Coordinates of C-alpha atoms and ligand atoms in Angstrom, one line a residue:
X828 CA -12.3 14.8 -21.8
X829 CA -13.8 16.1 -25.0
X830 CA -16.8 17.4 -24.9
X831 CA -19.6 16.4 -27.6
X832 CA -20.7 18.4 -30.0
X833 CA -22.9 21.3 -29.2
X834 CA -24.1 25.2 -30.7
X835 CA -23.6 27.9 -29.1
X836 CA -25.0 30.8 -28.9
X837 CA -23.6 33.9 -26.8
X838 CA -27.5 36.1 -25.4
X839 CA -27.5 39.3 -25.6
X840 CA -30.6 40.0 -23.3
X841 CA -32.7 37.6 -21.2
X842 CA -35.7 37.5 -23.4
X843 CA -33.9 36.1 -26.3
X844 CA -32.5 33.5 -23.5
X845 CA -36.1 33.1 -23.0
X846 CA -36.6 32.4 -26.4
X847 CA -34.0 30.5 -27.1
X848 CA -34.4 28.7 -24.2
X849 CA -38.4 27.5 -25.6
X850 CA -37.3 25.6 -28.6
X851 CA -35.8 22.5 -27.3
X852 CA -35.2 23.1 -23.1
X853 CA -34.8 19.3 -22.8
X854 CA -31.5 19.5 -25.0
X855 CA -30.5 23.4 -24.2
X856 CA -28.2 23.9 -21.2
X857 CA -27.4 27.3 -20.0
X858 CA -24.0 28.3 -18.9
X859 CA -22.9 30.6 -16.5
X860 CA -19.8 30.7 -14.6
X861 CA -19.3 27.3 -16.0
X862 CA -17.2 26.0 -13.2
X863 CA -19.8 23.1 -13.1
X864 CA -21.3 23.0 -16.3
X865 CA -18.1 22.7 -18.6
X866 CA -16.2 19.5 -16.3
X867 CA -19.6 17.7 -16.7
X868 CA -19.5 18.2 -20.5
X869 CA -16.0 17.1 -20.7
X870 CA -17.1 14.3 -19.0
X871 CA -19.9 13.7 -21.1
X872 CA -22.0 13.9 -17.8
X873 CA -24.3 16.4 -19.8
X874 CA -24.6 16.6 -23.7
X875 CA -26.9 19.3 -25.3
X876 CA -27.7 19.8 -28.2
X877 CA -27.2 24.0 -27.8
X878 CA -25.3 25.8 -25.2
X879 CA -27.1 29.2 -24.4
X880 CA -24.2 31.2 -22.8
X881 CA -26.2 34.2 -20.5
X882 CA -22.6 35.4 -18.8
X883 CA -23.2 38.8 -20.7
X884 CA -27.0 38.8 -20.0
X885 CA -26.5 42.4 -17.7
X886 CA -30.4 42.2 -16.6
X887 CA -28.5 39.2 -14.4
X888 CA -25.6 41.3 -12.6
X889 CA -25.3 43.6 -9.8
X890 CA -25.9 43.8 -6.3
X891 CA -28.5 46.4 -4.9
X892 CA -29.1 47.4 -1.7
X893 CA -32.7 49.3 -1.0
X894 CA -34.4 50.2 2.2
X895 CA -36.5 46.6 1.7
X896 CA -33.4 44.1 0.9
X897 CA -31.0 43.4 -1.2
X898 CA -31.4 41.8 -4.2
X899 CA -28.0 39.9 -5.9
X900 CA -28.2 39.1 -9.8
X901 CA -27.7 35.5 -10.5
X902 CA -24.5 36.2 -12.3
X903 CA -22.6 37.7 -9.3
X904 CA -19.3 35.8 -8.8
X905 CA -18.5 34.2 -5.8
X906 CA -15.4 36.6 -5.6
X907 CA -17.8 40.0 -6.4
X908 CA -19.7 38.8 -3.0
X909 CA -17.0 38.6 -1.2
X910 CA -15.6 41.7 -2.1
X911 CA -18.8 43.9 -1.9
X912 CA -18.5 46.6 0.9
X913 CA -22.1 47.9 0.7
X914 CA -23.2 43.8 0.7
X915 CA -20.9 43.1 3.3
X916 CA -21.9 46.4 5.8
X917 CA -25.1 45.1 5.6
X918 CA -24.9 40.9 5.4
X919 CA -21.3 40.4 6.4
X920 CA -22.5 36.5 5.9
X921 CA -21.7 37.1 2.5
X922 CA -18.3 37.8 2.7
X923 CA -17.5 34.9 5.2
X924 CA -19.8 31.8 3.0
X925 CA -17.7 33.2 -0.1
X926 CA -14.1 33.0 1.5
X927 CA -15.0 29.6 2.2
X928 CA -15.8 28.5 -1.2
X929 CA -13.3 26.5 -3.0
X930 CA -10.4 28.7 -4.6
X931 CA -9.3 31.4 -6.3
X932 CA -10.3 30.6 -9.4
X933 CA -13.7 28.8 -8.7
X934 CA -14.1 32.3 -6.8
X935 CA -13.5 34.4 -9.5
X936 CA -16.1 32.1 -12.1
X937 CA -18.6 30.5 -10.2
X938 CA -22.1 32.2 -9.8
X939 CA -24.4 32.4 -7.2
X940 CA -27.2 31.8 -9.6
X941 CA -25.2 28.4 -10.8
X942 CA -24.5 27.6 -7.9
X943 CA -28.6 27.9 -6.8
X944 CA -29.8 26.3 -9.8
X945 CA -26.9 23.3 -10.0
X946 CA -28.6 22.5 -6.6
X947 CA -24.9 20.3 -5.5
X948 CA -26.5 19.1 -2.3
X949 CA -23.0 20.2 -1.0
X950 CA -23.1 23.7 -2.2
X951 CA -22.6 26.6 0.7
X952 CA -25.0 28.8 -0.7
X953 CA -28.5 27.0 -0.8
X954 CA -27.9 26.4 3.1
X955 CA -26.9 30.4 3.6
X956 CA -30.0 31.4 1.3
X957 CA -32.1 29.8 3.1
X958 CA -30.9 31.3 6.5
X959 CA -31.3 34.5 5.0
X960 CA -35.4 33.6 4.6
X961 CA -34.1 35.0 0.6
X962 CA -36.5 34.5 -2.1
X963 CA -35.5 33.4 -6.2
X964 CA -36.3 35.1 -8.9
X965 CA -37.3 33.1 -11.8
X966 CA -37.7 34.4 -15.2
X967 CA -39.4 32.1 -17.8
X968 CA -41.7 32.6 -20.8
X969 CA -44.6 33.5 -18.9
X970 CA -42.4 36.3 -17.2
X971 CA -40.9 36.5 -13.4
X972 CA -42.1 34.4 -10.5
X973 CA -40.5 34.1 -7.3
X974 CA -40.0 31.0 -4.5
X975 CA -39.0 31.0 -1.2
X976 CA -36.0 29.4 -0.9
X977 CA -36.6 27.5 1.4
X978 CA -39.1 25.4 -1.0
X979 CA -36.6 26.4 -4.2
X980 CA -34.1 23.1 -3.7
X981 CA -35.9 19.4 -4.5
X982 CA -33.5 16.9 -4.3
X983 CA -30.2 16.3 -5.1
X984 CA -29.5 18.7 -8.3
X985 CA -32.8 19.1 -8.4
X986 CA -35.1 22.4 -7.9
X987 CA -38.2 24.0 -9.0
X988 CA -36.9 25.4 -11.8
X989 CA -38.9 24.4 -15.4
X990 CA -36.5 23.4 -18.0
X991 CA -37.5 26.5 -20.0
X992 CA -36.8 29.0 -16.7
X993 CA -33.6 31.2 -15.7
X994 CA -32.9 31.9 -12.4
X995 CA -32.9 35.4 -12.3
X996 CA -32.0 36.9 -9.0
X997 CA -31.9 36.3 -5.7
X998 CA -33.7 38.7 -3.0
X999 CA -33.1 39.3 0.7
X1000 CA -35.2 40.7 2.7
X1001 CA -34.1 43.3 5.4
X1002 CA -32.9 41.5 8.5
X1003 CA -34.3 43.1 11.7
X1004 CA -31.5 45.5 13.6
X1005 CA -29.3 43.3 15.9
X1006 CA -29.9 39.9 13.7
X1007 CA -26.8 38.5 13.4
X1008 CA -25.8 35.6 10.9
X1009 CA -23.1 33.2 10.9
X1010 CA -22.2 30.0 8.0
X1011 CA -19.6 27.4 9.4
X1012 CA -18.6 24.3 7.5
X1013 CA -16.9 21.2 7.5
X1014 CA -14.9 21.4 4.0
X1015 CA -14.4 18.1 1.6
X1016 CA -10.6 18.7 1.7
X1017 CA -10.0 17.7 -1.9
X1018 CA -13.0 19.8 -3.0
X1019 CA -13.8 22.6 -0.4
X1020 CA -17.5 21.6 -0.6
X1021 CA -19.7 21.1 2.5
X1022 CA -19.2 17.8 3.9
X1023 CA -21.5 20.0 6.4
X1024 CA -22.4 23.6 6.5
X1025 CA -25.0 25.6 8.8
X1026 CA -25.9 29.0 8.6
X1027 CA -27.5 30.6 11.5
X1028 CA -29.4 34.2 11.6
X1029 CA -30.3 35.6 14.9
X1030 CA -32.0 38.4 16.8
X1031 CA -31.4 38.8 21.1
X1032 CA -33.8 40.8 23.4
X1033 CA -31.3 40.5 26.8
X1034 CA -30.1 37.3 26.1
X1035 CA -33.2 35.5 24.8
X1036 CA -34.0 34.6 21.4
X1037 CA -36.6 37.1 19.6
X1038 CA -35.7 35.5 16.3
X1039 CA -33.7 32.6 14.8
X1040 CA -33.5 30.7 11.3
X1041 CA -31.1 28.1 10.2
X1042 CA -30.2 26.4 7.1
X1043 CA -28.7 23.0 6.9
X1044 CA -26.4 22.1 3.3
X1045 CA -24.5 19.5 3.1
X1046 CA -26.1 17.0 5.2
X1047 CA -29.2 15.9 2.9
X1048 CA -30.2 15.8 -0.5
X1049 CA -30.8 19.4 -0.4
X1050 CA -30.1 22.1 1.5
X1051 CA -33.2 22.9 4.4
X1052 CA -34.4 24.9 7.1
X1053 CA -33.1 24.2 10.7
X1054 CA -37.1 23.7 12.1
X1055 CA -36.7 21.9 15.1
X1056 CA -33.5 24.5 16.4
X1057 CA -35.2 27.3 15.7
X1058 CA -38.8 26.3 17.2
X1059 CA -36.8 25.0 20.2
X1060 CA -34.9 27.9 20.7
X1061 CA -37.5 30.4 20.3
X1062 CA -38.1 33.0 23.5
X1063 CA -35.5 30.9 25.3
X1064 CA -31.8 32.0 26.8
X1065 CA -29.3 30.9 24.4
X1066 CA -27.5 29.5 27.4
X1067 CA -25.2 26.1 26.7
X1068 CA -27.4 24.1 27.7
X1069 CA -30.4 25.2 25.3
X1070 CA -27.9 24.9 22.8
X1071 CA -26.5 21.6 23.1
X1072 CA -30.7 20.2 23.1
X1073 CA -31.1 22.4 20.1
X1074 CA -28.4 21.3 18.6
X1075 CA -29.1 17.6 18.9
X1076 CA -32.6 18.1 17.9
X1077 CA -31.5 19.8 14.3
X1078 CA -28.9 16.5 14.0
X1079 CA -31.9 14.3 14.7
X1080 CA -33.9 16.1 12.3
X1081 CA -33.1 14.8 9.0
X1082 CA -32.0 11.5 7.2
X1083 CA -28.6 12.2 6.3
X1084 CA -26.6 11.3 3.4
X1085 CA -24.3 8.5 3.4
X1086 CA -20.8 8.3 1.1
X1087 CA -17.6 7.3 0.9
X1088 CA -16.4 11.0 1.8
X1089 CA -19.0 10.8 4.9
X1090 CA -21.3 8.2 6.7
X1091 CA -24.8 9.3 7.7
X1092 CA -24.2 8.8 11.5
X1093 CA -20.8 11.1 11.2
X1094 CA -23.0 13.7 9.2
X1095 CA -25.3 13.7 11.6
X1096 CA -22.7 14.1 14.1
X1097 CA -21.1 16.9 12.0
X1098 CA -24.4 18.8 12.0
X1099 CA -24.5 18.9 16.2
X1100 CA -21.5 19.4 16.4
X1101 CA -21.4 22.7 14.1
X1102 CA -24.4 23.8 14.7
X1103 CA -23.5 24.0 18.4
X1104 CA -20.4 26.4 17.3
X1105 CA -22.6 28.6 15.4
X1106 CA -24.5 29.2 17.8
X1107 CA -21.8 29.5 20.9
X1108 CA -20.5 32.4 18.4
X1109 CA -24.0 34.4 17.7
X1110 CA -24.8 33.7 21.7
X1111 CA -21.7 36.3 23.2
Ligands
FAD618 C1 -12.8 22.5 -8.0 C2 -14.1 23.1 -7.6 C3 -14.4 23.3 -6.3 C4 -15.6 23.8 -5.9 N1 -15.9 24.0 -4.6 C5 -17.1 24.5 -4.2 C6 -17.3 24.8 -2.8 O1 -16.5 24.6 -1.9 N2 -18.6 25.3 -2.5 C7 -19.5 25.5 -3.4 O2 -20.6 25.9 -3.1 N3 -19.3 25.3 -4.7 C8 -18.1 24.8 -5.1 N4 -17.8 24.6 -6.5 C9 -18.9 24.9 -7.4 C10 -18.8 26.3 -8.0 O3 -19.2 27.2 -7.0 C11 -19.6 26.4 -9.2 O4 -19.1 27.5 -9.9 C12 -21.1 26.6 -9.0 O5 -21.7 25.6 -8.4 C13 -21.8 26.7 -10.4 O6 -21.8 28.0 -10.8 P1 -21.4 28.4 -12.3 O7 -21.7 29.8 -12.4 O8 -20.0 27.9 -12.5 O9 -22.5 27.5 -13.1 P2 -22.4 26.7 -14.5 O10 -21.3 25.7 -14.3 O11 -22.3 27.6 -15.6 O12 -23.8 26.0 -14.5 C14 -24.1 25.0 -13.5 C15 -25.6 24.5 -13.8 O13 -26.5 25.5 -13.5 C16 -27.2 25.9 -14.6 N5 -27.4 27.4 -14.5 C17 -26.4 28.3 -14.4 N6 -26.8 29.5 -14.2 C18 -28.2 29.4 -14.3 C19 -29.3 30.3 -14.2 N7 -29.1 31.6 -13.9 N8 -30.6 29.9 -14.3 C20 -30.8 28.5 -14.5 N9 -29.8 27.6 -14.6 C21 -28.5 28.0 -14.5 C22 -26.4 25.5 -15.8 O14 -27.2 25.2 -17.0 C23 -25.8 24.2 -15.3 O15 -26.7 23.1 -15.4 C24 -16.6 24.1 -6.9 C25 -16.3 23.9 -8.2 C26 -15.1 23.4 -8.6 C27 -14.8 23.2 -10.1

């Protein structure tokens, strides 16, 4: 449980992260919240060479809210995302994914920028990002580029991020009036992670559906969008029935993963199952 040895170096802005960052990003690691970073060191999991700490980088905190979006700093806490009012009035998803995460004290550490780039394919917020149709900022040496996230995630821990890039911030764009979202999960109970989680985001005209997305975590090697459940159910009732067929469609969708936590058939089953409740919710 002792790390190896390692430098460290504490930025003070994100360009010298940048810099930094260039001279060796093979054996540089950058730490955040570090509620995932420092048990793999101690574990010897990971074992750079320097430790760029970018916790004080302020160019990476905040939440703003504009007449376009929202746009959330990839150092914002878990907890600060829960307990934003002006976030919440607007994306009340927030509020709910982050009271669902873990504990206290993973709350009150654990970034939604580490949590993005760490790409845990069990992670709540990839699949609620991806709901949200959000798009990452990336800062790297050739300055800021920004992904959909739906194409951000890979595989498992695995993204488009370059080894010499930051993941800056992550932006939402305004959700229509009347869209509604909702995350659900099954929780790992040792953990809290999703065994299974699905977000769902979605706009009624008298009952029928003007606009859905969904985004799957848990359930693959990365987190994904719902496709076949929101094609399905577009311009249809969202009576129980269409439901229950989009719902089996989105479980069909995907080869799932299979573990000792969680066979492939029960995650698939896990994915019908609450993505059917989702959507029961958003239909009343
Ligand atoms: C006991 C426990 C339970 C947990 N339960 C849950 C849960 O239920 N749901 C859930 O979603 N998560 C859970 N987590 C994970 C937690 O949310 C982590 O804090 C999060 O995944 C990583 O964020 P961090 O800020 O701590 O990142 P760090 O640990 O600092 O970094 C994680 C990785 O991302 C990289 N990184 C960090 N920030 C950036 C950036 N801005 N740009 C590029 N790379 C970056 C780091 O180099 C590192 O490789 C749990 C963790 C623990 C310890």
């Amino acid at each position: 449980m002792i790390p190896a040895a390692f430098y460290y170096v504490r930025a003070s802005t994100l360009n010298q992260a940048i810099d930094l960052l260039r001279d060796d990003p093979d054996e540089t690691k950058l730490l955040a919240g570090g509620h995932t970073l420092l048990p793999a060191l101690k574990l010897r999991l990971a074992s750079p060479a320097l430790l760029i700490d970018i916790g004080g980088l302020a160019e990476l905190k905040g939440i703003a809210i504009s007449k376009t979006g929202v746009r959330i700093g990839a150092l914002t806490t878990h907890a600060e995302l829960f307990a934003s009012e002006p976030l919440n009035k607007e994306l009340p998803v927030f509020r709910q994914a982050a009271s669902l995460i873990a504990d206290p004290q993973v709350r009150n550490r654990g970034t939604i920028g580490g949590s993005l780039a760490n790409a845990d394919p069990a992670a709540d917020w990839p699949g609620v990002v991806v709901a949200l149709q959000a798009e990452i900022e990336i800062a790297g040496p050739n300055g800021l580029r920004r992904v959909a996230a739906r194409d951000f995630f890979v595989d498992i821990f695995s993204t488009v991020l370059e080894p010499n890039e930051i993941l800056a911030s992550i932006h939402i764009p305004r959700p229509k009036a009347g869209t509604r979202f909702l995350y659900r999960k099954i929780r790992h109970p040792a953990s809290g992670f999703a065994v299974v989680g699905i977000a769902v985001g979605v706009r009624l005209q008298q009952g029928v559906v003007a606009e859905i997305s969904v985004g799957v975590t848990g359930a693959a090697n990365h987190a994904f969008v719902g496709h076949r459940a929101a094609d399905f159910l577009t311009g249809k009732m969202l009576s129980r029935e269409n439901i229950d067929q989009a719902a089996k469609l989105l479980s069909e969708t995907t080869e799932c993963l299979s573990d000792r936590y969680a066979s492939a058939e029960y995650r698939a089953n896990l994915i019908r199952i609450e993505t059917t409740r989702a959507l029961l919710a958003l239909s009343s």
